[in-house]
Amino acid sequence: MIDFSRLDQYRENNRIEAKKALGGLPHSIWETYSAFANTLGGIILLGVEEYHDRSLHAVDLPNPDKLIKDFWDIVNNSEKVSVNILTDKHVQKQEVDGKQIVVITVPKAERSDKPVYIGENPFSGSYRRNGEGDYKCTKEEIQAMLRDASIKTQDILILEKMGMDVLDYNSLHRYRIRMRNYRPGHVWEELDDEEFLYRLGAAGRSDDGKIHPTAAGLLMFGHEYEIVKEFPHYFLDYQERMGGERWTDRIVSTSGDWSGNIYDFYFRVYNKLIQDIKVPFKLEGGDRIDDTPVHKALREALANCLINADYYGRQGLVIIKDKEGVTFSNPGNFRIDIEVAKSGGISDPRNGALIKMFNLIDIGERAGSGIPNIFSVWKKQGWMSPEIIETFEPERISVRLLMGDDKATIKTDDKPTINVSGTEAQKTAIIGYLTENITGKTSDFCKLLSLRSTRIKELLSQLIADDIIVAEGANKNRVYRLKEKI
C-alpha cells in the first residue's frame, strides 16, 4: 500500500504506474490493466506525474469523477476488455497535497480469468509487466495462461496418437514394487500392467475403445525420446556445483543411459540431495525410522518441483545443489498467490494425476501442506527462510533452500538401530533399499539390517531365486539391483 503523504519517494516499477490523465482517460491505461492482471497485480495512479528524477508528484485532476465513470464504462464492456476483475473498493479518489487523484488497484487475476486482454483477441491484446513497463505477451505465454485456465489438470489428456509402447516398463516395474512395499495387499496389486496403468491415470481409453497413455503416464513412465514428441521443451537437469560455477556432477534426461522420465529422475536426484545428511539408514519392523524432518522437506520440495511444472513451457526443469543449499526451478507460474501457498490448506495443482501417482508411493502432500512444512522445518533448523521467486518471460518458479555451513548438523529424534527379525521382513527391507538406491552391495545390507554377511548372502540368494533381484559383477565389485521386467 502506498503512503500518499510520501508520494515523492515512490518510483514507477513493476507494481506502480503513474499517468497524468489531464486530457481524459489515457488509452495506455488498458495495456497496464492487462499487464498488472496477468502478472502480479499493481496500482495505477491517475493524476500523478513522473519528474525527471523519476519522483512522483500529484497534479490536480479537473474532473476525477468523470475519469472514474469513463473507466467503469470501458472495463465493463466485454468488447473492449475481456473481463472486469475489479470491485468498487479497487477504484478510489485520493487527496494528495490538496490535489485529487484516482487510485486504481488491479489485483492479480485468477487463473480462470487469464489472459486478461484488450479487444476481442487474446493473442493481440494480452500484456504483462516487467521492470521496464508493459510488454505484449508472446504466443507461448498466452498459450500457457489458456492451459492453466482449464478446469481439468493438464496431465489427464489422453495422447491418442501414441501407443503404450512409448512407456518404459522397467520404470513401471520399479514403481509397482515400491507401491507394493508401501501399500501391501492393495486391490490393484494383481492387475496386469495395462489395467494398472488405466486405474492409476497413466492410461486412458479413447473414443474408439483403445488404450493410450495420458500425458501424466508419458511423463512418469515414458522414454525420454518419446516424451519430447509431446513436450518439445522437456528437459530434466540436476547439477552439483561444489567448486564454483562449473558443475562437478550432473544428471540429465537426455543422456540416453537411463529412461529420462520423472519417476526415475526423482530417485536419482533425491539420493544425491541427501548424501550430506549424515543419518544412517535404519529400520524397525521393516519400516524406515532414519528420516529427519529435513529428509521429508527435501522430498516434498523435489516432488513439488516435478508435479507443478508446466512441461509444455519453455526451458526445462533445473535443480542445482551447491555448498550452501539447493535451488529447485521449474517452468510455469504459481496457480495461487505465493503468500496463500505459504499459509497452506489450499491446493491448485497443475498436474493432478501426477500427484496421485506420487501419493500412492508415499511421496508428496495433497492438502497444500507441503510448502508450509518446508518453511516450518527450515525455521526449526535455525536456517534462513526459504526463498520463492516467480519470474516471467518465460514463466518460472524457483525455490531456494539454504542449509547452513554444515549439512551434517541435522536436528533429529535419533533412535538406535533395531534389528529386523523374520526372513520376509528382512527381504522386504532389501527390496525397499534397492527401490530407492537402484543398486546395493552386501556391505550396504549388513549396515542396513545389522546382520552378518553370511546371513545377508542367504537373503540375497533367496531374492535371486525368487526372480526379484539380480547380481552384477564379481567379488568385491558385485552389486545387486531389482530385476527389470521384460
GROMACS .gro file of C-alpha atoms in nm:
model
  486
    1MET     CA    1   0.000   0.000   0.000
    2ILE     CA    2   0.125   0.347  -0.087
    3ASP     CA    3   0.177   0.611   0.181
    4PHE     CA    4   0.036   0.907  -0.011
    5SER     CA    5   0.189   1.159   0.230
    6ARG     CA    6   0.527   1.048   0.092
    7LEU     CA    7   0.432   1.005  -0.274
    8ASP     CA    8   0.751   1.172  -0.398
    9GLN     CA    9   0.957   0.890  -0.250
   10TYR     CA   10   0.796   0.628  -0.476
   11ARG     CA   11   0.905   0.535  -0.827
   12GLU     CA   12   0.731   0.365  -1.117
   13ASN     CA   13   0.816  -0.003  -1.102
   14ASN     CA   14   0.674  -0.348  -1.159
   15ARG     CA   15   0.373  -0.267  -0.938
   16ILE     CA   16   0.321   0.111  -0.979
   17GLU     CA   17   0.225   0.306  -1.294
   18ALA     CA   18   0.166   0.684  -1.297
   19LYS     CA   19  -0.036   0.872  -1.563
   20LYS     CA   20  -0.111   1.246  -1.568
   21ALA     CA   21  -0.454   1.192  -1.734
   22LEU     CA   22  -0.517   1.566  -1.766
   23GLY     CA   23  -0.668   1.513  -2.111
   24GLY     CA   24  -0.902   1.237  -2.000
   25LEU     CA   25  -0.865   0.864  -1.957
   26PRO     CA   26  -0.540   0.764  -2.135
   27HIS     CA   27  -0.566   0.479  -2.387
   28SER     CA   28  -0.249   0.318  -2.247
   29ILE     CA   29  -0.428   0.252  -1.917
   30TRP     CA   30  -0.575  -0.066  -2.068
   31GLU     CA   31  -0.237  -0.209  -2.154
   32THR     CA   32  -0.136  -0.151  -1.793
   33TYR     CA   33  -0.462  -0.300  -1.663
   34SER     CA   34  -0.400  -0.614  -1.870
   35ALA     CA   35  -0.032  -0.625  -1.770
   36PHE     CA   36  -0.094  -0.595  -1.395
   37ALA     CA   37  -0.377  -0.851  -1.405
   38ASN     CA   38  -0.166  -1.104  -1.597
   39THR     CA   39   0.143  -1.058  -1.378
   40LEU     CA   40   0.146  -0.978  -1.005
   41GLY     CA   41  -0.112  -0.701  -0.978
   42GLY     CA   42  -0.033  -0.334  -0.925
   43ILE     CA   43  -0.156   0.024  -0.872
   44ILE     CA   44  -0.243   0.272  -1.146
   45LEU     CA   45  -0.225   0.637  -1.035
   46LEU     CA   46  -0.425   0.885  -1.245
   47GLY     CA   47  -0.331   1.247  -1.187
   48VAL     CA   48   0.030   1.170  -1.099
   49GLU     CA   49   0.331   1.295  -1.295
   50GLU     CA   50   0.684   1.147  -1.304
   51TYR     CA   51   0.958   1.414  -1.281
   52HIS     CA   52   1.299   1.390  -1.449
   53ASP     CA   53   1.448   1.245  -1.131
   54ARG     CA   54   1.175   0.975  -1.154
   55SER     CA   55   0.999   1.100  -0.839
   56LEU     CA   56   0.617   1.106  -0.841
   57HIS     CA   57   0.405   1.417  -0.783
   58ALA     CA   58   0.031   1.480  -0.788
   59VAL     CA   59  -0.134   1.708  -1.046
   60ASP     CA   60  -0.485   1.833  -0.975
   61LEU     CA   61  -0.733   1.642  -1.190
   62PRO     CA   62  -1.006   1.874  -1.324
   63ASN     CA   63  -1.280   1.606  -1.310
   64PRO     CA   64  -1.180   1.281  -1.130
   65ASP     CA   65  -1.543   1.162  -1.113
   66LYS     CA   66  -1.571   1.164  -1.493
   67LEU     CA   67  -1.246   0.967  -1.520
   68ILE     CA   68  -1.386   0.705  -1.284
   69LYS     CA   69  -1.715   0.685  -1.478
   70ASP     CA   70  -1.533   0.651  -1.811
   71PHE     CA   71  -1.312   0.381  -1.661
   72TRP     CA   72  -1.607   0.174  -1.536
   73ASP     CA   73  -1.790   0.212  -1.869
   74ILE     CA   74  -1.497   0.062  -2.060
   75VAL     CA   75  -1.384  -0.203  -1.812
   76ASN     CA   76  -1.738  -0.344  -1.810
   77ASN     CA   77  -1.756  -0.353  -2.191
   78SER     CA   78  -1.659  -0.709  -2.293
   79GLU     CA   79  -1.591  -0.593  -2.650
   80LYS     CA   80  -1.313  -0.366  -2.524
   81VAL     CA   81  -1.178  -0.556  -2.220
   82SER     CA   82  -1.207  -0.934  -2.181
   83VAL     CA   83  -1.307  -0.930  -1.813
   84ASN     CA   84  -1.359  -0.690  -1.524
   85ILE     CA   85  -1.176  -0.825  -1.218
   86LEU     CA   86  -1.236  -0.514  -1.005
   87THR     CA   87  -1.492  -0.412  -0.744
   88ASP     CA   88  -1.582  -0.065  -0.617
   89LYS     CA   89  -1.313  -0.079  -0.349
   90HIS     CA   90  -1.044  -0.108  -0.620
   91VAL     CA   91  -1.118   0.237  -0.769
   92GLN     CA   92  -1.099   0.532  -0.528
   93LYS     CA   93  -1.032   0.904  -0.519
   94GLN     CA   94  -0.742   1.015  -0.304
   95GLU     CA   95  -0.627   1.362  -0.192
   96VAL     CA   96  -0.252   1.431  -0.208
   97ASP     CA   97  -0.120   1.773  -0.106
   98GLY     CA   98  -0.469   1.917  -0.159
   99LYS     CA   99  -0.495   1.770  -0.508
  100GLN     CA  100  -0.738   1.499  -0.627
  101ILE     CA  101  -0.601   1.185  -0.789
  102VAL     CA  102  -0.759   0.849  -0.880
  103VAL     CA  103  -0.611   0.525  -0.746
  104ILE     CA  104  -0.692   0.201  -0.931
  105THR     CA  105  -0.570  -0.113  -0.756
  106VAL     CA  106  -0.553  -0.404  -1.000
  107PRO     CA  107  -0.524  -0.748  -0.833
  108LYS     CA  108  -0.353  -1.046  -0.988
  109ALA     CA  109  -0.622  -1.223  -1.194
  110GLU     CA  110  -0.742  -1.571  -1.108
  111ARG     CA  111  -0.607  -1.833  -1.348
  112SER     CA  112  -0.961  -1.893  -1.480
  113ASP     CA  113  -0.974  -1.527  -1.598
  114LYS     CA  114  -0.635  -1.524  -1.769
  115PRO     CA  115  -0.531  -1.394  -2.006
  116VAL     CA  116  -0.692  -1.057  -1.937
  117TYR     CA  117  -0.674  -0.880  -2.273
  118ILE     CA  118  -0.784  -0.573  -2.469
  119GLY     CA  119  -1.027  -0.612  -2.755
  120GLU     CA  120  -1.153  -0.948  -2.878
  121ASN     CA  121  -0.829  -1.136  -2.950
  122PRO     CA  122  -0.609  -1.260  -2.663
  123PHE     CA  123  -0.314  -1.311  -2.899
  124SER     CA  124  -0.302  -0.943  -2.997
  125GLY     CA  125  -0.433  -0.777  -2.679
  126SER     CA  126  -0.262  -0.950  -2.385
  127TYR     CA  127   0.009  -0.772  -2.187
  128ARG     CA  128   0.240  -0.837  -1.896
  129ARG     CA  129   0.454  -0.622  -1.673
  130ASN     CA  130   0.829  -0.621  -1.620
  131GLY     CA  131   1.069  -0.369  -1.468
  132GLU     CA  132   1.067  -0.161  -1.787
  133GLY     CA  133   0.688  -0.132  -1.823
  134ASP     CA  134   0.415  -0.313  -2.015
  135TYR     CA  135   0.501  -0.556  -2.295
  136LYS     CA  136   0.285  -0.758  -2.532
  137CYS     CA  137   0.270  -1.127  -2.439
  138THR     CA  138   0.424  -1.385  -2.666
  139LYS     CA  139   0.216  -1.662  -2.819
  140GLU     CA  140   0.378  -1.911  -2.580
  141GLU     CA  141   0.287  -1.703  -2.274
  142ILE     CA  142  -0.076  -1.677  -2.385
  143GLN     CA  143  -0.097  -2.050  -2.456
  144ALA     CA  144   0.039  -2.121  -2.107
  145MET     CA  145  -0.227  -1.900  -1.948
  146LEU     CA  146  -0.501  -2.065  -2.153
  147ARG     CA  147  -0.381  -2.411  -2.044
  148ASP     CA  148  -0.386  -2.305  -1.680
  149ALA     CA  149  -0.735  -2.156  -1.718
  150SER     CA  150  -0.875  -2.504  -1.784
  151ILE     CA  151  -1.070  -2.670  -1.502
  152LYS     CA  152  -0.907  -3.002  -1.589
  153THR     CA  153  -0.543  -3.052  -1.496
  154GLN     CA  154  -0.301  -3.067  -1.789
  155ASP     CA  155  -0.178  -3.419  -1.737
  156ILE     CA  156  -0.506  -3.612  -1.782
  157LEU     CA  157  -0.500  -3.553  -2.158
  158ILE     CA  158  -0.521  -3.885  -2.346
  159LEU     CA  159  -0.248  -3.897  -2.612
  160GLU     CA  160  -0.444  -4.074  -2.884
  161LYS     CA  161  -0.157  -4.067  -3.136
  162MET     CA  162   0.067  -4.268  -2.905
  163GLY     CA  163   0.065  -4.637  -2.824
  164MET     CA  164   0.152  -4.800  -2.494
  165ASP     CA  165   0.496  -4.891  -2.631
  166VAL     CA  166   0.616  -4.536  -2.556
  167LEU     CA  167   0.639  -4.632  -2.187
  168ASP     CA  168   0.943  -4.779  -2.013
  169TYR     CA  169   0.802  -5.085  -1.841
  170ASN     CA  170   1.118  -5.121  -1.631
  171SER     CA  171   1.029  -4.788  -1.467
  172LEU     CA  172   0.674  -4.911  -1.416
  173HIS     CA  173   0.806  -5.234  -1.262
  174ARG     CA  174   1.012  -5.037  -1.010
  175TYR     CA  175   0.709  -4.824  -0.930
  176ARG     CA  176   0.489  -5.129  -0.869
  177ILE     CA  177   0.747  -5.285  -0.637
  178ARG     CA  178   0.765  -4.964  -0.436
  179MET     CA  179   0.385  -4.938  -0.420
  180ARG     CA  180   0.364  -5.299  -0.305
  181ASN     CA  181   0.614  -5.212  -0.031
  182TYR     CA  182   0.414  -4.916   0.096
  183ARG     CA  183   0.065  -5.049   0.028
  184PRO     CA  184   0.078  -5.427   0.068
  185GLY     CA  185  -0.240  -5.604  -0.037
  186HIS     CA  186  -0.367  -5.311  -0.244
  187VAL     CA  187  -0.658  -5.408  -0.472
  188TRP     CA  188  -0.453  -5.318  -0.781
  189GLU     CA  189  -0.166  -5.548  -0.689
  190GLU     CA  190  -0.275  -5.838  -0.909
  191LEU     CA  191  -0.377  -5.631  -1.213
  192ASP     CA  192  -0.183  -5.666  -1.536
  193ASP     CA  193   0.027  -5.366  -1.640
  194GLU     CA  194  -0.224  -5.216  -1.883
  195GLU     CA  195  -0.514  -5.229  -1.638
  196PHE     CA  196  -0.290  -5.100  -1.359
  197LEU     CA  197  -0.188  -4.801  -1.573
  198TYR     CA  198  -0.554  -4.733  -1.654
  199ARG     CA  199  -0.656  -4.733  -1.286
  200LEU     CA  200  -0.355  -4.519  -1.199
  201GLY     CA  201  -0.448  -4.249  -1.451
  202ALA     CA  202  -0.137  -4.319  -1.659
  203ALA     CA  203  -0.351  -4.450  -1.945
  204GLY     CA  204  -0.696  -4.373  -2.080
  205ARG     CA  205  -0.943  -4.508  -2.331
  206SER     CA  206  -1.011  -4.312  -2.649
  207ASP     CA  207  -1.345  -4.292  -2.829
  208ASP     CA  208  -1.254  -4.596  -3.038
  209GLY     CA  209  -1.209  -4.803  -2.722
  210LYS     CA  210  -0.831  -4.833  -2.750
  211ILE     CA  211  -0.594  -4.768  -2.459
  212HIS     CA  212  -0.341  -4.485  -2.493
  213PRO     CA  213  -0.104  -4.320  -2.243
  214THR     CA  214  -0.210  -4.000  -2.073
  215ALA     CA  215   0.023  -3.702  -2.051
  216ALA     CA  216   0.088  -3.798  -1.687
  217GLY     CA  217   0.167  -4.158  -1.780
  218LEU     CA  218   0.409  -4.046  -2.050
  219LEU     CA  219   0.588  -3.806  -1.814
  220MET     CA  220   0.602  -4.056  -1.528
  221PHE     CA  221   0.699  -4.372  -1.714
  222GLY     CA  222   0.784  -4.277  -2.073
  223HIS     CA  223   1.112  -4.297  -2.261
  224GLU     CA  224   1.268  -3.952  -2.293
  225TYR     CA  225   1.280  -3.971  -2.672
  226GLU     CA  226   0.904  -4.033  -2.672
  227ILE     CA  227   0.827  -3.766  -2.411
  228VAL     CA  228   0.977  -3.487  -2.624
  229LYS     CA  229   0.736  -3.570  -2.907
  230GLU     CA  230   0.451  -3.439  -2.689
  231PHE     CA  231   0.656  -3.194  -2.479
  232PRO     CA  232   0.919  -3.043  -2.715
  233HIS     CA  233   1.092  -2.841  -2.439
  234TYR     CA  234   1.103  -3.129  -2.188
  235PHE     CA  235   1.442  -3.142  -2.015
  236LEU     CA  236   1.538  -3.251  -1.664
  237ASP     CA  237   1.870  -3.130  -1.528
  238TYR     CA  238   2.036  -3.189  -1.190
  239GLN     CA  239   2.371  -3.023  -1.123
  240GLU     CA  240   2.613  -3.027  -0.830
  241ARG     CA  241   2.832  -2.718  -0.815
  242MET     CA  242   3.058  -2.772  -0.518
  243GLY     CA  243   3.360  -2.595  -0.659
  244GLY     CA  244   3.215  -2.286  -0.822
  245GLU     CA  245   3.009  -2.224  -1.136
  246ARG     CA  246   3.126  -2.540  -1.312
  247TRP     CA  247   2.921  -2.848  -1.228
  248THR     CA  248   3.101  -3.138  -1.058
  249ASP     CA  249   2.821  -3.394  -1.103
  250ARG     CA  250   2.523  -3.393  -1.333
  251ILE     CA  251   2.212  -3.594  -1.424
  252VAL     CA  252   2.025  -3.503  -1.743
  253SER     CA  253   1.724  -3.664  -1.907
  254THR     CA  254   1.893  -3.665  -2.249
  255SER     CA  255   2.194  -3.880  -2.153
  256GLY     CA  256   2.046  -4.195  -2.309
  257ASP     CA  257   2.175  -4.430  -2.038
  258TRP     CA  258   1.852  -4.423  -1.836
  259SER     CA  259   1.482  -4.371  -1.910
  260GLY     CA  260   1.480  -3.991  -1.871
  261ASN     CA  261   1.129  -3.989  -1.715
  262ILE     CA  262   1.033  -3.802  -1.399
  263TYR     CA  263   0.987  -4.113  -1.185
  264ASP     CA  264   1.344  -4.233  -1.231
  265PHE     CA  265   1.473  -3.875  -1.214
  266TYR     CA  266   1.311  -3.828  -0.873
  267PHE     CA  267   1.501  -4.115  -0.710
  268ARG     CA  268   1.831  -4.046  -0.882
  269VAL     CA  269   1.819  -3.685  -0.766
  270TYR     CA  270   1.684  -3.750  -0.416
  271ASN     CA  271   1.971  -3.986  -0.341
  272LYS     CA  272   2.213  -3.710  -0.444
  273LEU     CA  273   2.038  -3.446  -0.234
  274ILE     CA  274   2.061  -3.642   0.091
  275GLN     CA  275   2.424  -3.752   0.063
  276ASP     CA  276   2.537  -3.476   0.302
  277ILE     CA  277   2.273  -3.556   0.563
  278LYS     CA  278   2.465  -3.785   0.794
  279VAL     CA  279   2.187  -4.000   0.933
  280PRO     CA  280   2.227  -4.378   0.891
  281PHE     CA  281   1.961  -4.585   0.719
  282LYS     CA  282   1.774  -4.777   0.991
  283LEU     CA  283   1.459  -4.985   1.017
  284GLU     CA  284   1.213  -5.103   1.275
  285GLY     CA  285   0.992  -5.394   1.181
  286GLY     CA  286   1.063  -5.325   0.814
  287ASP     CA  287   0.971  -4.954   0.838
  288ARG     CA  288   1.220  -4.674   0.793
  289ILE     CA  289   1.298  -4.473   1.104
  290ASP     CA  290   1.600  -4.279   0.982
  291ASP     CA  291   1.411  -3.989   0.824
  292THR     CA  292   1.468  -3.645   0.966
  293PRO     CA  293   1.226  -3.359   0.901
  294VAL     CA  294   1.487  -3.227   0.655
  295HIS     CA  295   1.471  -3.551   0.454
  296LYS     CA  296   1.095  -3.518   0.432
  297ALA     CA  297   1.111  -3.148   0.338
  298LEU     CA  298   1.360  -3.219   0.059
  299ARG     CA  299   1.135  -3.496  -0.073
  300GLU     CA  300   0.844  -3.253  -0.066
  301ALA     CA  301   1.038  -2.980  -0.246
  302LEU     CA  302   1.159  -3.221  -0.515
  303ALA     CA  303   0.812  -3.368  -0.566
  304ASN     CA  304   0.653  -3.020  -0.581
  305CYS     CA  305   0.906  -2.914  -0.843
  306LEU     CA  306   0.822  -3.214  -1.064
  307ILE     CA  307   0.447  -3.216  -1.005
  308ASN     CA  308   0.381  -2.845  -1.059
  309ALA     CA  309   0.599  -2.790  -1.366
  310ASP     CA  310   0.440  -2.680  -1.693
  311TYR     CA  311   0.607  -2.932  -1.922
  312TYR     CA  312   0.471  -2.754  -2.230
  313GLY     CA  313   0.650  -2.438  -2.118
  314ARG     CA  314   0.983  -2.306  -2.240
  315GLN     CA  315   1.308  -2.418  -2.078
  316GLY     CA  316   1.342  -2.725  -1.865
  317LEU     CA  317   1.340  -2.819  -1.501
  318VAL     CA  318   1.669  -2.747  -1.324
  319ILE     CA  319   1.787  -2.844  -0.975
  320ILE     CA  320   2.121  -2.710  -0.853
  321LYS     CA  321   2.294  -2.828  -0.537
  322ASP     CA  322   2.586  -2.622  -0.409
  323LYS     CA  323   2.777  -2.576  -0.084
  324GLU     CA  324   2.506  -2.353   0.062
  325GLY     CA  325   2.193  -2.544  -0.029
  326VAL     CA  326   1.963  -2.643  -0.315
  327THR     CA  327   1.767  -2.447  -0.576
  328PHE     CA  328   1.462  -2.606  -0.741
  329SER     CA  329   1.345  -2.434  -1.061
  330ASN     CA  330   1.064  -2.536  -1.294
  331PRO     CA  331   0.871  -2.384  -1.585
  332GLY     CA  332   0.525  -2.246  -1.502
  333ASN     CA  333   0.387  -1.998  -1.252
  334PHE     CA  334   0.206  -2.025  -0.918
  335ARG     CA  335  -0.163  -2.102  -0.973
  336ILE     CA  336  -0.244  -1.950  -0.633
  337ASP     CA  337  -0.095  -1.648  -0.457
  338ILE     CA  338   0.250  -1.722  -0.312
  339GLU     CA  339   0.152  -1.595   0.034
  340VAL     CA  340  -0.155  -1.821   0.029
  341ALA     CA  341   0.068  -2.115  -0.066
  342LYS     CA  342   0.294  -2.040   0.232
  343SER     CA  343  -0.007  -2.042   0.466
  344GLY     CA  344  -0.123  -2.383   0.342
  345GLY     CA  345  -0.458  -2.553   0.324
  346ILE     CA  346  -0.527  -2.453  -0.037
  347SER     CA  347  -0.401  -2.660  -0.328
  348ASP     CA  348  -0.445  -2.595  -0.701
  349PRO     CA  349  -0.218  -2.848  -0.874
  350ARG     CA  350  -0.124  -2.817  -1.238
  351ASN     CA  351  -0.082  -3.194  -1.275
  352GLY     CA  352  -0.335  -3.371  -1.055
  353ALA     CA  353  -0.272  -3.720  -1.196
  354LEU     CA  354   0.099  -3.695  -1.113
  355ILE     CA  355   0.009  -3.608  -0.753
  356LYS     CA  356  -0.199  -3.926  -0.729
  357MET     CA  357   0.087  -4.135  -0.868
  358PHE     CA  358   0.340  -3.997  -0.621
  359ASN     CA  359   0.097  -4.017  -0.329
  360LEU     CA  360   0.045  -4.390  -0.388
  361ILE     CA  361   0.415  -4.447  -0.321
  362ASP     CA  362   0.410  -4.219  -0.014
  363ILE     CA  363   0.562  -3.911  -0.178
  364GLY     CA  364   0.408  -3.565  -0.169
  365GLU     CA  365   0.117  -3.397   0.006
  366ARG     CA  366  -0.239  -3.336  -0.114
  367ALA     CA  367  -0.380  -3.067   0.113
  368GLY     CA  368  -0.145  -2.778   0.033
  369SER     CA  369   0.072  -2.851   0.337
  370GLY     CA  370   0.399  -2.911   0.152
  371ILE     CA  371   0.528  -2.553   0.130
  372PRO     CA  372   0.428  -2.457   0.490
  373ASN     CA  373   0.601  -2.774   0.613
  374ILE     CA  374   0.924  -2.681   0.433
  375PHE     CA  375   0.919  -2.332   0.586
  376SER     CA  376   0.849  -2.479   0.932
  377VAL     CA  377   1.135  -2.729   0.909
  378TRP     CA  378   1.382  -2.463   0.797
  379LYS     CA  379   1.274  -2.237   1.084
  380LYS     CA  380   1.325  -2.515   1.341
  381GLN     CA  381   1.672  -2.581   1.199
  382GLY     CA  382   1.760  -2.214   1.250
  383TRP     CA  383   1.833  -2.175   0.879
  384MET     CA  384   1.743  -1.881   0.657
  385SER     CA  385   1.382  -1.886   0.543
  386PRO     CA  386   1.328  -2.047   0.200
  387GLU     CA  387   1.309  -1.801  -0.087
  388ILE     CA  388   1.038  -1.837  -0.354
  389ILE     CA  389   1.085  -1.637  -0.675
  390GLU     CA  390   0.829  -1.609  -0.955
  391THR     CA  391   0.961  -1.473  -1.284
  392PHE     CA  392   0.814  -1.413  -1.629
  393GLU     CA  393   0.946  -1.413  -1.987
  394PRO     CA  394   0.925  -1.714  -1.961
  395GLU     CA  395   0.717  -1.810  -1.657
  396ARG     CA  396   0.928  -1.982  -1.395
  397ILE     CA  397   0.921  -2.068  -1.024
  398SER     CA  398   1.242  -2.106  -0.823
  399VAL     CA  399   1.269  -2.221  -0.461
  400ARG     CA  400   1.600  -2.165  -0.284
  401LEU     CA  401   1.671  -2.373   0.029
  402LEU     CA  402   1.982  -2.264   0.220
  403MET     CA  403   2.109  -2.530   0.457
  404GLY     CA  404   2.383  -2.359   0.656
  405ASP     CA  405   2.755  -2.431   0.652
  406ASP     CA  406   2.736  -2.783   0.798
  407LYS     CA  407   2.474  -3.008   0.646
  408ALA     CA  408   2.573  -3.280   0.892
  409THR     CA  409   2.423  -3.098   1.191
  410ILE     CA  410   2.064  -3.202   1.124
  411LYS     CA  411   1.831  -3.195   1.422
  412THR     CA  412   1.653  -3.527   1.456
  413ASP     CA  413   1.487  -3.752   1.708
  414ASP     CA  414   1.755  -4.015   1.652
  415LYS     CA  415   1.687  -4.373   1.756
  416PRO     CA  416   1.924  -4.664   1.797
  417THR     CA  417   1.933  -4.923   1.519
  418ILE     CA  418   1.686  -5.204   1.579
  419ASN     CA  419   1.739  -5.536   1.407
  420VAL     CA  420   1.467  -5.655   1.172
  421SER     CA  421   1.359  -6.007   1.257
  422GLY     CA  422   1.186  -6.250   1.024
  423THR     CA  423   1.303  -6.352   0.679
  424GLU     CA  424   1.019  -6.184   0.490
  425ALA     CA  425   1.065  -5.854   0.672
  426GLN     CA  426   1.439  -5.865   0.602
  427LYS     CA  427   1.381  -5.937   0.233
  428THR     CA  428   1.123  -5.657   0.217
  429ALA     CA  429   1.380  -5.418   0.367
  430ILE     CA  430   1.635  -5.512   0.100
  431ILE     CA  431   1.378  -5.461  -0.176
  432GLY     CA  432   1.290  -5.121  -0.029
  433TYR     CA  433   1.656  -5.021  -0.023
  434LEU     CA  434   1.705  -5.124  -0.388
  435THR     CA  435   1.391  -4.939  -0.490
  436GLU     CA  436   1.538  -4.614  -0.363
  437ASN     CA  437   1.909  -4.670  -0.427
  438ILE     CA  438   1.898  -4.866  -0.758
  439THR     CA  439   2.200  -5.080  -0.658
  440GLY     CA  440   2.347  -5.203  -0.332
  441LYS     CA  441   2.643  -5.408  -0.205
  442THR     CA  442   2.648  -5.677   0.060
  443SER     CA  443   2.811  -5.429   0.299
  444ASP     CA  444   2.519  -5.187   0.248
  445PHE     CA  445   2.270  -5.453   0.354
  446CYS     CA  446   2.484  -5.558   0.652
  447LYS     CA  447   2.471  -5.198   0.775
  448LEU     CA  448   2.104  -5.170   0.691
  449LEU     CA  449   1.994  -5.475   0.889
  450SER     CA  450   2.280  -5.512   1.141
  451LEU     CA  451   2.336  -5.869   1.020
  452ARG     CA  452   2.648  -6.067   0.935
  453SER     CA  453   2.744  -6.102   0.571
  454THR     CA  454   2.668  -6.476   0.570
  455ARG     CA  455   2.303  -6.409   0.659
  456ILE     CA  456   2.280  -6.126   0.406
  457LYS     CA  457   2.412  -6.353   0.132
  458GLU     CA  458   2.145  -6.610   0.219
  459LEU     CA  459   1.874  -6.347   0.183
  460LEU     CA  460   2.018  -6.221  -0.145
  461SER     CA  461   2.032  -6.573  -0.283
  462GLN     CA  462   1.666  -6.624  -0.193
  463LEU     CA  463   1.568  -6.297  -0.366
  464ILE     CA  464   1.760  -6.404  -0.677
  465ALA     CA  465   1.582  -6.740  -0.671
  466ASP     CA  466   1.251  -6.554  -0.631
  467ASP     CA  467   1.334  -6.370  -0.956
  468ILE     CA  468   1.317  -6.032  -0.778
  469ILE     CA  469   1.682  -5.917  -0.789
  470VAL     CA  470   1.990  -5.987  -0.999
  471ALA     CA  471   2.361  -5.978  -0.919
  472GLU     CA  472   2.613  -5.792  -1.136
  473GLY     CA  473   2.990  -5.806  -1.116
  474ALA     CA  474   3.213  -6.035  -0.914
  475ASN     CA  475   3.371  -6.047  -0.570
  476LYS     CA  476   3.420  -5.702  -0.413
  477ASN     CA  477   3.265  -5.527  -0.714
  478ARG     CA  478   2.941  -5.726  -0.700
  479VAL     CA  479   2.625  -5.521  -0.672
  480TYR     CA  480   2.258  -5.614  -0.663
  481ARG     CA  481   1.963  -5.447  -0.832
  482LEU     CA  482   1.594  -5.517  -0.884
  483LYS     CA  483   1.533  -5.740  -1.184
  484GLU     CA  484   1.395  -5.544  -1.475
  485LYS     CA  485   1.070  -5.666  -1.626
  486ILE     CA  486   1.081  -5.762  -1.993
   0.00000   0.00000   0.00000
